[in-house]
mmCIF file of C-alpha atoms in Angstrom:
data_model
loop_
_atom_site.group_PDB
_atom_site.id
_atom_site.type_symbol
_atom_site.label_atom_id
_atom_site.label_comp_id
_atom_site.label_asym_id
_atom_site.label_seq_id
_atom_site.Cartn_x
_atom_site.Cartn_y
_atom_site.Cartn_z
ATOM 1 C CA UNK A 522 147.652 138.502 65.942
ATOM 2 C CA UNK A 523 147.440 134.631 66.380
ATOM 3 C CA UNK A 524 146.064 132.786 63.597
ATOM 4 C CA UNK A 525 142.358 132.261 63.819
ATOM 5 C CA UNK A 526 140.055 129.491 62.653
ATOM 6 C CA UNK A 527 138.144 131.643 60.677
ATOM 7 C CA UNK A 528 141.388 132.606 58.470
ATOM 8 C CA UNK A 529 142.452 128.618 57.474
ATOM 9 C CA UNK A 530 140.983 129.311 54.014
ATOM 10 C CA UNK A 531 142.876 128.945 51.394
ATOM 11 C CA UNK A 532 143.686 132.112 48.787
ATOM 12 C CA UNK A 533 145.470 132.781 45.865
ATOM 13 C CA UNK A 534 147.488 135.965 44.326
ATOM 14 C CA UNK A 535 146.990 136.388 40.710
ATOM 15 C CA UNK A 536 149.375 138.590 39.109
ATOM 16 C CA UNK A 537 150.235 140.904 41.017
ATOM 17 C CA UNK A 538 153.157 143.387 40.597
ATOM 18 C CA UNK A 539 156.189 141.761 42.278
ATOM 19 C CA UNK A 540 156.534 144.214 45.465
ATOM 20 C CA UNK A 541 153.229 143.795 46.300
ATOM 21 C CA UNK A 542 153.255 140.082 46.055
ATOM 22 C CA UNK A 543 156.004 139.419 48.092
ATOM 23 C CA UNK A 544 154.337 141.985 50.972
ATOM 24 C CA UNK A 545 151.072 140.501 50.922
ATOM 25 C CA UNK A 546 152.423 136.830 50.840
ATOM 26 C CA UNK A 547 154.334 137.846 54.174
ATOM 27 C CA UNK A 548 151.459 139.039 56.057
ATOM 28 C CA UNK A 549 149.272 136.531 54.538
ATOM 29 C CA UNK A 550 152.651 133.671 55.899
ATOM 30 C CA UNK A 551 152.168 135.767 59.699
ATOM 31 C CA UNK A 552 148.475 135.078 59.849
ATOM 32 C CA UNK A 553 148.964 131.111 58.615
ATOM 33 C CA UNK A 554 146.806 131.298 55.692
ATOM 34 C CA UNK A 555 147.167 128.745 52.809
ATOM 35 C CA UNK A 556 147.994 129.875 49.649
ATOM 36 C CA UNK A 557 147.473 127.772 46.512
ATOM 37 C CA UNK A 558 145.522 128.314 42.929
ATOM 38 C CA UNK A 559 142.823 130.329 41.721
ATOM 39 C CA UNK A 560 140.828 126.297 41.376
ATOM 40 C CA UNK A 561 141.946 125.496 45.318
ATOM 41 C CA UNK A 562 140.838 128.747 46.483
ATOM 42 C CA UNK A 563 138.332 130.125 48.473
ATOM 43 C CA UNK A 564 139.100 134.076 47.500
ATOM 44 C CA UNK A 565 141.772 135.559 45.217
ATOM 45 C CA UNK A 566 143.932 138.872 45.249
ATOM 46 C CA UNK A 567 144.841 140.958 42.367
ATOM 47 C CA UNK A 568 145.489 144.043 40.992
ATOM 48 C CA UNK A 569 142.814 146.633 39.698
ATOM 49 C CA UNK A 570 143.562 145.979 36.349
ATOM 50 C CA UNK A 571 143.274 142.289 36.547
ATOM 51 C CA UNK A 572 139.724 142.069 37.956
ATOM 52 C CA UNK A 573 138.215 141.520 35.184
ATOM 53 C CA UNK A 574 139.913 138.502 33.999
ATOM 54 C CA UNK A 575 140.198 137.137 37.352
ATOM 55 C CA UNK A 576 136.352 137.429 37.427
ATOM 56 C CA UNK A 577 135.846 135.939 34.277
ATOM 57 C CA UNK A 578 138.317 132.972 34.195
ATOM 58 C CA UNK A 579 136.968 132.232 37.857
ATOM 59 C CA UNK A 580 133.183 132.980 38.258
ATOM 60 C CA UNK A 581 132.155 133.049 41.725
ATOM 61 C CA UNK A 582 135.344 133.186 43.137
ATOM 62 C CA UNK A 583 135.425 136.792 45.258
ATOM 63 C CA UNK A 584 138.423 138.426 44.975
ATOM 64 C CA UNK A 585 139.944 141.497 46.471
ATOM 65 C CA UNK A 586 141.456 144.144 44.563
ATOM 66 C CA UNK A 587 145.144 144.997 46.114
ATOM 67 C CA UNK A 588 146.945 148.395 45.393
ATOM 68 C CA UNK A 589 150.282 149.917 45.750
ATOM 69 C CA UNK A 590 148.753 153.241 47.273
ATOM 70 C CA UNK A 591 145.458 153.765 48.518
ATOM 71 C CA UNK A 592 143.456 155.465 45.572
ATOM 72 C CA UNK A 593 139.532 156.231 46.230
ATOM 73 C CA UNK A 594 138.604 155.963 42.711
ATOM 74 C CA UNK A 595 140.491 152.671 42.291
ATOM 75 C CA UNK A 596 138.822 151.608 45.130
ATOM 76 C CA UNK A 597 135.452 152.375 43.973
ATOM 77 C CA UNK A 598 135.723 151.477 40.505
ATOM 78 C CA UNK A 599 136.953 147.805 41.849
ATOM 79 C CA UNK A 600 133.771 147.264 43.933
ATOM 80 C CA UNK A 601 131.691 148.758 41.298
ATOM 81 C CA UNK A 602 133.727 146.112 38.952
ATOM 82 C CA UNK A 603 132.261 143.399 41.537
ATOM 83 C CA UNK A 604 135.574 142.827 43.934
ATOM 84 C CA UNK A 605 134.500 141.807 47.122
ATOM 85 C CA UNK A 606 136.726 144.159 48.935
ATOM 86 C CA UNK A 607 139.403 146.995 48.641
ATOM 87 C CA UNK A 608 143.006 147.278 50.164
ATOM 88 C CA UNK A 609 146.146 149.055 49.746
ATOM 89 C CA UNK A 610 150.281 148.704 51.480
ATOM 90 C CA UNK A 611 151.112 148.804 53.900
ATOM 91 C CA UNK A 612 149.351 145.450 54.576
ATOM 92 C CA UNK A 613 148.661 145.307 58.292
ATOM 93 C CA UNK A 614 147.859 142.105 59.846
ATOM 94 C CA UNK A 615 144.872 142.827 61.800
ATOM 95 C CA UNK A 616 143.367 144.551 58.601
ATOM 96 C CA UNK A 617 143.867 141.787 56.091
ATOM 97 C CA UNK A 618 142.752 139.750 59.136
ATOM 98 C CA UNK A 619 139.657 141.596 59.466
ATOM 99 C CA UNK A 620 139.445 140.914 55.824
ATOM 100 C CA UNK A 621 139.748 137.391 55.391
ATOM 101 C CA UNK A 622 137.255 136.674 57.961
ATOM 102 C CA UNK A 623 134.893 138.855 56.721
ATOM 103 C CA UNK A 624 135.129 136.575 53.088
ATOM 104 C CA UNK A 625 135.298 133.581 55.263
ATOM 105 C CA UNK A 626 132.966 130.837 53.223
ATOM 106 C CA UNK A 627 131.125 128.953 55.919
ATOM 107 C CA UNK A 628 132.618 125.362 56.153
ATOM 108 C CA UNK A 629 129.160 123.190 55.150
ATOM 109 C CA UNK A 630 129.412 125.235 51.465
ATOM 110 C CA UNK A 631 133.129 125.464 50.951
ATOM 111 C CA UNK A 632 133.071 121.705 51.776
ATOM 112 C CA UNK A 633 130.609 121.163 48.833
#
């Protein structure tokens, strides 16, 4: 998948477990995306049990919950926690792809 307009955002990964953090970061590397801090970013990734605080230290900022192994309740009990989205390893490009674009702010608000 070749990098797409709609994916030059910039994101940030805030605490997550170490094996997860190095997959995501190389799929995240593969589809040119920009990652920098929670203030530079335009959507964050964490795990399920740091929602909350990623939520609260950065209002407004949508984040997507990342797990080790798909779990339905997980999943469900991070959107009903207010993540924008859901998604487990093995990262696959055109997934986290689909993803990102689908968080994509549009360029006249993230500009403001």
């Amino acid at each position: 998948m070749s990098p797409s307009p709609a994916l030059k955002q910039k994101v940030c990964l805030a605490a997550l477990p170490p094996a997860l953090d190095v997959e995501l970061m190389a799929v995240l590397r593969e589809l040119a995306v920009d990652v920098c801090s929670a203030d530079q970013a335009g959507l964050a990734f964490c795990a399920a049990g740091d929602l909350d605080a990623v939520r609260r230290k950065h209002p407004g900022l949508p984040v997507i919950v990342v797990s080790q192994h798909s779990n339905v309740t997980e999943w469900l009990d991070a959107l009903d926690g207010g993540a924008a989205d859901y998604c487990s390893a093995p990262f696959e490009l055109t997934h986290l792809g689909w993803i990102l674009s689908s968080h994509q702010r549009p360029l006249a608000r993230a500009a403001a």
